CSV table of C-alpha atoms and ligand atoms in Angstrom, one decimal:
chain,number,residue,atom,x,y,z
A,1255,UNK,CA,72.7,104.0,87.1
A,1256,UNK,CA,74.5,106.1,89.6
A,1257,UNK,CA,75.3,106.1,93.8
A,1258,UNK,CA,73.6,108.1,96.1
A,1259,UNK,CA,74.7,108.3,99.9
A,1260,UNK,CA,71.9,107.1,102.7
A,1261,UNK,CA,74.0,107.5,105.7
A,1262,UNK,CA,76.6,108.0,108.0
A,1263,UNK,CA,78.5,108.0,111.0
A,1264,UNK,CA,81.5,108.4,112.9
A,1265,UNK,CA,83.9,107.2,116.0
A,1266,UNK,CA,86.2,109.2,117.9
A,1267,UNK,CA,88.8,107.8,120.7
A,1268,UNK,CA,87.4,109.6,124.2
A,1269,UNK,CA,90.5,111.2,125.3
A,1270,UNK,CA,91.0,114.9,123.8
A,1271,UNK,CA,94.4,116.5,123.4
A,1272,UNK,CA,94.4,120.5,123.3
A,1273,UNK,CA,96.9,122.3,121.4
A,1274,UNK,CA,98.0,123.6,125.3
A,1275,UNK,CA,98.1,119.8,126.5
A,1276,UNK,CA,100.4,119.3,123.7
A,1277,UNK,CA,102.5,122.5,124.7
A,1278,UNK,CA,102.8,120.9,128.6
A,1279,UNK,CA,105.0,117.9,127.0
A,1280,UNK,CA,106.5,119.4,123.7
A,1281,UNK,CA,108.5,122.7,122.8
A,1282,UNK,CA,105.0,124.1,121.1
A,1283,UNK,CA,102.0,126.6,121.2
A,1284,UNK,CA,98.2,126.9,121.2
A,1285,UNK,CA,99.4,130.2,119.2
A,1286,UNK,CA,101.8,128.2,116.6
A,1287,UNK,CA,99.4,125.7,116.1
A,1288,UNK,CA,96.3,127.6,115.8
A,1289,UNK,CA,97.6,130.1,112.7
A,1290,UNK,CA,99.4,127.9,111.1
A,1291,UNK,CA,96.9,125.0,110.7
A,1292,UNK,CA,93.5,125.8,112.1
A,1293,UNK,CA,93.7,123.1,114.6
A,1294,UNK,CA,92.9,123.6,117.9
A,1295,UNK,CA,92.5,119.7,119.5
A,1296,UNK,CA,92.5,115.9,118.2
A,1297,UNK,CA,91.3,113.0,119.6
A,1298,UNK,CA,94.2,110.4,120.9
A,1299,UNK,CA,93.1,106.7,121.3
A,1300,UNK,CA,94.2,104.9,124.4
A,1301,UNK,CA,92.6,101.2,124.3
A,1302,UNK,CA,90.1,102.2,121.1
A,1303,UNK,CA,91.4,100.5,117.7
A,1304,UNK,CA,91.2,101.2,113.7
A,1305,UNK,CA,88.6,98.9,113.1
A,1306,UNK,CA,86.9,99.2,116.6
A,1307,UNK,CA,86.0,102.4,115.7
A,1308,UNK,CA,85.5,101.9,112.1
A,1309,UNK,CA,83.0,99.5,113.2
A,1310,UNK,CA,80.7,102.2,115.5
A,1311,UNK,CA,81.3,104.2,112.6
A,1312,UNK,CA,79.4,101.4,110.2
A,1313,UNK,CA,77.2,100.9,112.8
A,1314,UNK,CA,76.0,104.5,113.1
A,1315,UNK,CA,75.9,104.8,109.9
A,1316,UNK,CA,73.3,101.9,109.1
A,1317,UNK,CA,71.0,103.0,111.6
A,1318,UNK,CA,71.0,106.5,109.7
A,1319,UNK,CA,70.4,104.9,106.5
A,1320,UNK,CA,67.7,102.9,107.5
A,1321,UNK,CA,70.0,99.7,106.4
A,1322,UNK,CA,70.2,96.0,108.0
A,1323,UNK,CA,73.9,94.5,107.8
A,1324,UNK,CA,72.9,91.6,105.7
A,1325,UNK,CA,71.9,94.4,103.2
A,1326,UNK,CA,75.8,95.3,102.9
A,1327,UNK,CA,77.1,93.3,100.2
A,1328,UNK,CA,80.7,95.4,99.7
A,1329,UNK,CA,82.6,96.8,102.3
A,1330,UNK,CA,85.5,99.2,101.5
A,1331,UNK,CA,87.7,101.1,103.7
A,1332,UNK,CA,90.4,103.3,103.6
A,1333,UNK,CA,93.0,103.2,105.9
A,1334,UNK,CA,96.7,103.7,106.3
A,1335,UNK,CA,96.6,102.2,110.5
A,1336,UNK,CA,95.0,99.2,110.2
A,1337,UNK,CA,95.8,97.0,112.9
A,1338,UNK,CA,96.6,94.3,111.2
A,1339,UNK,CA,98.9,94.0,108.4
A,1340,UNK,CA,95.8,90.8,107.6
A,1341,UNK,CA,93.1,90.8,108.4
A,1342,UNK,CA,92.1,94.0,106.9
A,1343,UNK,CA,90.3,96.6,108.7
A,1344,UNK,CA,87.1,96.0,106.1
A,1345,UNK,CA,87.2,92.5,107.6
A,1346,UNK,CA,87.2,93.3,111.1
A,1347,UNK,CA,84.5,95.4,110.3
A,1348,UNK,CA,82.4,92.3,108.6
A,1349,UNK,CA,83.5,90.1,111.6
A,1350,UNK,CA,82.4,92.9,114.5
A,1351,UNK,CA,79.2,93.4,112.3
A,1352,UNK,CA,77.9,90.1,110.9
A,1353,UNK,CA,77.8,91.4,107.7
A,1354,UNK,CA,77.7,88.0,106.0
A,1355,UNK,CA,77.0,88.6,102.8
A,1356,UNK,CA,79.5,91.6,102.1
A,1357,UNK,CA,83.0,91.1,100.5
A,1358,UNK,CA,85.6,93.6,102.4
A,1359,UNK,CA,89.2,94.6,101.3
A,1360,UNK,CA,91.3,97.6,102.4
A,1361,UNK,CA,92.4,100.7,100.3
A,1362,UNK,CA,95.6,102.9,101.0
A,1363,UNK,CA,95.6,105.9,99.7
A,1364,UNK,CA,96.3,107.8,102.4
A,1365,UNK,CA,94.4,110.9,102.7
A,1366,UNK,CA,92.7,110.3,99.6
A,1367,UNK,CA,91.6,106.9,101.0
A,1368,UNK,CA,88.1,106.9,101.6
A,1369,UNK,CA,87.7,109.2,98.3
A,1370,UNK,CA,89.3,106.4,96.7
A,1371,UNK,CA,87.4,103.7,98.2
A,1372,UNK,CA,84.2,105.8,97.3
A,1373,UNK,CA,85.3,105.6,93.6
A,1374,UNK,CA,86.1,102.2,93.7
A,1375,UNK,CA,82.6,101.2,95.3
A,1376,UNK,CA,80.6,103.3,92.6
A,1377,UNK,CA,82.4,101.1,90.0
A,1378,UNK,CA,81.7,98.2,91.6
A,1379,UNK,CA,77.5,99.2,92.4
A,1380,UNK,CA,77.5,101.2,89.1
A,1381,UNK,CA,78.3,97.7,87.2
A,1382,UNK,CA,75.5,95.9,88.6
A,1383,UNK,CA,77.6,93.8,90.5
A,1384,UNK,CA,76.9,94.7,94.6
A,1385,UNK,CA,74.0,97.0,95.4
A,1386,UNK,CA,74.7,98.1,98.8
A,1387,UNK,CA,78.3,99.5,99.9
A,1388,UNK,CA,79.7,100.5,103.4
A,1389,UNK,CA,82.4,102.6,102.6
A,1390,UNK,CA,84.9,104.0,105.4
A,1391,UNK,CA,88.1,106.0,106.3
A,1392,UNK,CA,89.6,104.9,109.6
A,1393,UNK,CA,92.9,105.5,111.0
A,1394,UNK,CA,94.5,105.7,114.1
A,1395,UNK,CA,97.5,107.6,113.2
A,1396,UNK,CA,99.0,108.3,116.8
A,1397,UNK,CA,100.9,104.9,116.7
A,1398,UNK,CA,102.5,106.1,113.6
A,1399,UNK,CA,104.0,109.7,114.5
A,1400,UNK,CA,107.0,111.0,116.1
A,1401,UNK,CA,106.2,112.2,119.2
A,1402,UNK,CA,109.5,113.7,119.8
A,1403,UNK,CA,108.7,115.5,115.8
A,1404,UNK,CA,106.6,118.6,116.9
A,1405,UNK,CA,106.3,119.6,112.8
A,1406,UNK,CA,103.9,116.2,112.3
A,1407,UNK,CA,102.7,115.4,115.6
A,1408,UNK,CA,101.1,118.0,116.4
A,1409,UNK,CA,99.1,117.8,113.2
A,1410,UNK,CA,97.2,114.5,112.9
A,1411,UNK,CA,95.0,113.0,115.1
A,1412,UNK,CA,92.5,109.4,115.3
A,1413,UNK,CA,89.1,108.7,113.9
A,1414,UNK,CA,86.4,106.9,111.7
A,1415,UNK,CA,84.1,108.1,109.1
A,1416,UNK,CA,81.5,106.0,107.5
A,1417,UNK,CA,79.2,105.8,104.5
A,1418,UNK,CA,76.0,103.7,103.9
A,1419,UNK,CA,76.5,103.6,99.4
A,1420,UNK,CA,73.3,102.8,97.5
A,1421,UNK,CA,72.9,102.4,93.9
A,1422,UNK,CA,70.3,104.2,92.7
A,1423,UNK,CA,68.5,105.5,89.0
A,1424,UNK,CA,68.5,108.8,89.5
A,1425,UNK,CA,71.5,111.0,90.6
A,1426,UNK,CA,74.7,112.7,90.2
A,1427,UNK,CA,78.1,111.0,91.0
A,1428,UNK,CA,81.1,112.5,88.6
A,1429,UNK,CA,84.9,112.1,89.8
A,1430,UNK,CA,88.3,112.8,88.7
A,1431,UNK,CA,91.5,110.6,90.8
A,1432,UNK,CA,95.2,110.7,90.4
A,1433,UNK,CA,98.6,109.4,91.4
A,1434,UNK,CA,102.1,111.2,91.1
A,1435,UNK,CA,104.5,108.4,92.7
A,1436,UNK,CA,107.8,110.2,91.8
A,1437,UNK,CA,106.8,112.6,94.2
A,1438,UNK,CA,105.7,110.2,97.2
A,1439,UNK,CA,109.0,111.1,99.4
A,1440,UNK,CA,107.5,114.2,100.5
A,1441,UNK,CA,104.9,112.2,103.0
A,1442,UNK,CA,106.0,108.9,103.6
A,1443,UNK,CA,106.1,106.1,106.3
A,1444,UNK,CA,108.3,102.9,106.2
A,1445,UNK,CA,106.6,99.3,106.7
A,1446,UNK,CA,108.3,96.5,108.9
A,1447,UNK,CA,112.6,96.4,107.8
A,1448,UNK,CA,113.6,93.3,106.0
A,1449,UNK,CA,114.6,90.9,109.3
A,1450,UNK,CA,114.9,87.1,107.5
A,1451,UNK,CA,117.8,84.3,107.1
A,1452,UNK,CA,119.4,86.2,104.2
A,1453,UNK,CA,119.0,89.7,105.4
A,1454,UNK,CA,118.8,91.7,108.8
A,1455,UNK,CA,117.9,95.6,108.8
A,1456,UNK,CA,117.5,95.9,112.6
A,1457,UNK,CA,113.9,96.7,114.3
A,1458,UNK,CA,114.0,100.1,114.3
A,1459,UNK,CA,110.4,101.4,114.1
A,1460,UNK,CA,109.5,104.5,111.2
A,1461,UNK,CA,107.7,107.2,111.7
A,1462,UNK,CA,105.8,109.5,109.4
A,1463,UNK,CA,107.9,112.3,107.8
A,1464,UNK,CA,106.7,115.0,105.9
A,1465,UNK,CA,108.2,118.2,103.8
A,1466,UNK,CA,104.8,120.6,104.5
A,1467,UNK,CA,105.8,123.0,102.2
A,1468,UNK,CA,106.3,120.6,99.4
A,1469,UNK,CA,102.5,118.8,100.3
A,1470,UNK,CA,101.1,122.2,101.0
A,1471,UNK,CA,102.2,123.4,97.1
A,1472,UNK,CA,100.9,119.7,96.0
A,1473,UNK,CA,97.8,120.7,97.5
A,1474,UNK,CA,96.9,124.6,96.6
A,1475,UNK,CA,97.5,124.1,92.9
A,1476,UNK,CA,96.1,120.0,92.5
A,1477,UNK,CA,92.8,120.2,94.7
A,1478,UNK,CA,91.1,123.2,92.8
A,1479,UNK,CA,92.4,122.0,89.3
A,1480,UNK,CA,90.8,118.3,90.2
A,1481,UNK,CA,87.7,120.0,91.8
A,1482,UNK,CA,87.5,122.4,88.2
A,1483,UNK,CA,88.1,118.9,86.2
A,1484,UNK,CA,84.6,117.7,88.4
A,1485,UNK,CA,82.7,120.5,87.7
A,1486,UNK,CA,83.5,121.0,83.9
A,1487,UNK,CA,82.6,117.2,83.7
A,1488,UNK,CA,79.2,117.4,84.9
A,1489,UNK,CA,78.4,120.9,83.1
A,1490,UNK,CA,77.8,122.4,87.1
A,1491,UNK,CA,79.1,125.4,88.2
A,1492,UNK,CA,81.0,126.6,91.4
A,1493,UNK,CA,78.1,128.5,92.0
A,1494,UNK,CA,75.8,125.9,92.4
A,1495,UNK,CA,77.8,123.6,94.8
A,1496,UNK,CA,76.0,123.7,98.3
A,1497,UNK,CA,79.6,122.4,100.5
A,1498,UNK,CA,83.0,121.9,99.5
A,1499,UNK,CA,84.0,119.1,101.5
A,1500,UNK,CA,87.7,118.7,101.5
A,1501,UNK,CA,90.1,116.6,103.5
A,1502,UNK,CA,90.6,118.6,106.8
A,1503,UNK,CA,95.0,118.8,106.6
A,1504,UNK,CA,95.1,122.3,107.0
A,1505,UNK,CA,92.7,125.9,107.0
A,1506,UNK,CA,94.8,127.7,104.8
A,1507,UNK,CA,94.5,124.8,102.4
A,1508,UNK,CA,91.1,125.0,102.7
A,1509,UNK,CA,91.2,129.1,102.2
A,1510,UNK,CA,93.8,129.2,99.6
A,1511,UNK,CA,91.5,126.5,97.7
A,1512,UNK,CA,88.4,129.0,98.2
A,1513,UNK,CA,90.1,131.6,97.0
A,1514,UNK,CA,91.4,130.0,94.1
A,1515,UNK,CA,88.0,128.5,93.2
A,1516,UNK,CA,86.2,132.0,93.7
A,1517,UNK,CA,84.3,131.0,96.1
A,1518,UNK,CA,83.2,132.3,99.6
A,1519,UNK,CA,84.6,130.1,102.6
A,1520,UNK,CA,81.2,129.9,103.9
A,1521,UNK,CA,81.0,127.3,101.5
A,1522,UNK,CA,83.9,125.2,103.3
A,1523,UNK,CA,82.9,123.7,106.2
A,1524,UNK,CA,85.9,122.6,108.9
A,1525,UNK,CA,86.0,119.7,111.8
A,1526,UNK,CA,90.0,120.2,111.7
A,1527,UNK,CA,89.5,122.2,114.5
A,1528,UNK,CA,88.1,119.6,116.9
A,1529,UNK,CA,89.6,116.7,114.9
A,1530,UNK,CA,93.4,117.2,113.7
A,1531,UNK,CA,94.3,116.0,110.2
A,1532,UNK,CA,93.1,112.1,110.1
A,1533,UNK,CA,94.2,111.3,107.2
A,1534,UNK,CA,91.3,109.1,105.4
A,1535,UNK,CA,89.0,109.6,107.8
A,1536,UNK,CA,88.3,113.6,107.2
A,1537,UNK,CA,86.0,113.6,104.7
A,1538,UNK,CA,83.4,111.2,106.0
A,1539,UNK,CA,83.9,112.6,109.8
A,1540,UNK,CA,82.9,116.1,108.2
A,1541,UNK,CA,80.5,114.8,106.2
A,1542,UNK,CA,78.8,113.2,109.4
A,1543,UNK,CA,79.3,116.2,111.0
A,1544,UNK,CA,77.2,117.8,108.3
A,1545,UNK,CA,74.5,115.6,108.6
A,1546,UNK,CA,74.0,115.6,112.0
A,1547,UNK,CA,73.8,119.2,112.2
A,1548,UNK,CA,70.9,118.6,109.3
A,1549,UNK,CA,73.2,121.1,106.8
A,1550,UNK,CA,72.8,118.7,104.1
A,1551,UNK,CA,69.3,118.7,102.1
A,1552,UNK,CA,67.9,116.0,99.2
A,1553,UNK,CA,69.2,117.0,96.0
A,1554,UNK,CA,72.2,119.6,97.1
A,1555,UNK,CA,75.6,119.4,94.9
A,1556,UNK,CA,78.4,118.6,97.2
A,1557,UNK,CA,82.2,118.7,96.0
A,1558,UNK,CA,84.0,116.2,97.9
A,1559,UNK,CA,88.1,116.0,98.0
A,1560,UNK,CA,90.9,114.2,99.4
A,1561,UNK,CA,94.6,115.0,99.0
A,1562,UNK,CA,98.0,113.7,100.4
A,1563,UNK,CA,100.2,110.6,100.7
A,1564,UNK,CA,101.4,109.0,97.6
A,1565,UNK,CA,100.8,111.2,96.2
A,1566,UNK,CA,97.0,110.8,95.6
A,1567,UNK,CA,93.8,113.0,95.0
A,1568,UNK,CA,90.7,112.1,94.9
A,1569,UNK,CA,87.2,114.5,94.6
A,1570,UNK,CA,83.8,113.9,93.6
A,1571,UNK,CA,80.2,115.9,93.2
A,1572,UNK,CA,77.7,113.9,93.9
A,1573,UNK,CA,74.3,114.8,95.2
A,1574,UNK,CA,72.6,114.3,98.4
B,1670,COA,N1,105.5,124.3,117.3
B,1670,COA,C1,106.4,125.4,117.3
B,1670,COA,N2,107.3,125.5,116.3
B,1670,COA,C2,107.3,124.6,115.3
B,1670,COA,C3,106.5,123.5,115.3
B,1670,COA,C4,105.6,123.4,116.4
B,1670,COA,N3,104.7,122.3,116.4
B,1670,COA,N4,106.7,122.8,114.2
B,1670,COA,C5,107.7,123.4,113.5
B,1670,COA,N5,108.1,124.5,114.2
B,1670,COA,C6,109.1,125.5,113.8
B,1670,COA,C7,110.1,125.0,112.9
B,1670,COA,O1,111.1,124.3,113.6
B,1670,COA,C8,110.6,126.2,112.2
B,1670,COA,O2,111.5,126.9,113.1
B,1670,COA,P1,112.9,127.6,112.5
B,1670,COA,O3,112.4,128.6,111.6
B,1670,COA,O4,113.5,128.1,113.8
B,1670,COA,O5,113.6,126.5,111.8
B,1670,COA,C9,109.4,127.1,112.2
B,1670,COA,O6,108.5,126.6,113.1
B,1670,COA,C10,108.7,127.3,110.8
B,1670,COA,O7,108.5,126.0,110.3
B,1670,COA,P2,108.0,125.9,108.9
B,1670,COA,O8,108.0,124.4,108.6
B,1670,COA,O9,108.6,126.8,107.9
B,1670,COA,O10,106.4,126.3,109.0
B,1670,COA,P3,105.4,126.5,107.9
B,1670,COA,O11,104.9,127.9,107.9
B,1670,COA,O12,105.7,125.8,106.7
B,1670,COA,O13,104.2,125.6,108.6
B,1670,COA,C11,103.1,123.4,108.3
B,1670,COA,C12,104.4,124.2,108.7
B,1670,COA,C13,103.3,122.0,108.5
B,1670,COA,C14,101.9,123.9,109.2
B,1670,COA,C15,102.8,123.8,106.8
B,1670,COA,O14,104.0,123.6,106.0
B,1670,COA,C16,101.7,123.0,106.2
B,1670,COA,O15,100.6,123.2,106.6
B,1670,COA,N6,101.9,122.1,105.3
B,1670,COA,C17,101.0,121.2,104.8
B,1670,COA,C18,101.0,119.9,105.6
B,1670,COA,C19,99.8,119.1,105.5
B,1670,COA,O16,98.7,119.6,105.5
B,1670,COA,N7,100.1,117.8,105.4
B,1670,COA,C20,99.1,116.8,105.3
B,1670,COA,C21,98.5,116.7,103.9
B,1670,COA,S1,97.6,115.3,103.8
């Protein structure tokens, strides 16, 4: 018994911000941005919302699998922005849907997150116990920066990928995860202060900090080792991986990972350019991408991975 992926979509907010918007408002450049990360504009939501777009996300994704919503009997998603600290975004989802018969929970795992939520539904559909999964990465990341912190802002952008999950007889789905908490510092983000009748920490809001050089090292030497864990696993070699689809951070990630891996960046398709870093959202947006542009064929190895807050990493070949 394995998982096979019927379909997908994707949700942007509809207001675009270039690299030289961003340089109108901020000590920046078009030129900074560009060679150091590959990015080039990001979509900024005004009155769109986490699971508002997670939801034309689901729906779009359905449609492409052929799918009703009662079918959906799990719904995962991964998100770091929710809107709510409860509901969950997976339940705003089954609310905007009418997916009845589908249980729904939340995942954070950061960038990692819909990787993660991916794992956790083949467990669950591998087991016998759901059948049908909607899994998700959705974030809306611009209420979390700094907008006065040009080394982060200027980075992420807002978003939601989605999956339709099947189980299925036939099929490869082979993944590796991991955690490394002592080194979470490096990317983090503070929740709500303690405010109570014992204790008062003030209402000052957090914002995400990063050390880039510290995630960018994480990230060159953990993503190829975890993708090489995959591939040993299943007995299938670089070679014979159709797309490397990676969480879209940064294009010398994504080249230094190539290189590492031996293999041409042809074979690493990008959104980051149009899309910004958003977060759990990047591998199904480029995976959408992919499929809307008819690149992916029945029965071609893909090498997904996700990498970032926590820390976490997450990859998986499956096949189409
Ligand atoms: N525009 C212009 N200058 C900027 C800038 C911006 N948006 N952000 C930072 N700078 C400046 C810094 O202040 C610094 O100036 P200084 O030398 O005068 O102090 C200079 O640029 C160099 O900054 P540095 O941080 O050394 O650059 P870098 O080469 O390490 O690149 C990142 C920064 C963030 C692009 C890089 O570290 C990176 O890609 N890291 C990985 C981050 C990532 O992908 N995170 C998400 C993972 S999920």
């Amino acid at each position: 018994m394995t998982i096979r992926i019927a379909g997908t979509g994707s949700a942007f907010p509809k207001t675009v911000v270039t690299n030289d918007d961003l340089a109108k408002v901020m000590d920046t450049s078009d030129e900074w941005i560009s060679s150091r990360t590959g990015i080039k504009e990001r979509r900024i939501a005004k009155d769109e919302t986490t699971a508002g777009m997670a939801a034309e996300a689901a729906r779009a994704a359905l449609k492409d699998a052929g799918m009703t919503v009662q079918e959906v009997d799990l719904i995962i998603v991964g998100t770091l922005s929710a809107d709510h600290f409860t509901p969950s975004c997976a339940c705003e989802i089954q609310a905007e849907l009418g997916a009845v018969n589908a249980v729904a929970f939340d995942i954070n795992a950061a960038c990692s997150g819909f990787m993660f939520s991916l794992h956790t539904a083949y467990a669950y559909l591998q087991s016998g116990l759901y059948k049908n999964a909607l899994v998700l990465g959705a974030e809306t990341l611009s209420k979390i920066m700094d907008w006065e912190d040009r080394s982060t802002c200027v980075l992420f952008g807002d978003g939601a990928g989605a999956a339709v999950v099947r189980r299925e007889e036939e099929g490869i789905f082979v993944f590796d995860q991991g955690s490394d908490g002592v080194k979470g510092k490096v990317l983090s983000c503070k929740a709500r202060l303690v405010n109570n009748l014992l204790v008062q920490q003030g209402h000052e809001p957090d914002y995400v900090h990063m050390d880039g050089q510290e995630v960018y090292k994480f990230a060159v030497s953990t993503v190829p080792a975890s993708i090489n864990k995959v591939l040993d696993k299943a007995g299938v070699s670089a070679d014979e991986v159709a797309y490397f689809v990676l969480h879209q951070a940064n294009i010398r990630i994504l080249q230094s990972v190539a290189k590492r891996l031996k293999v041409s960046e042809d074979k690493f398709p990008i959104i980051l350019d149009r899309s910004g870093n958003v977060s759990a959202a990047t591998v199904p947006l480029l995976l959408d991408d992919m499929n809307k542009k008819g690149m992916l064929k029945r029965g071609d190895k893909i090498v997904m991975s996700g990498f970032g807050g926590g820390l976490t990493w997450g990859t998986a070949l499956i096949e189409w």
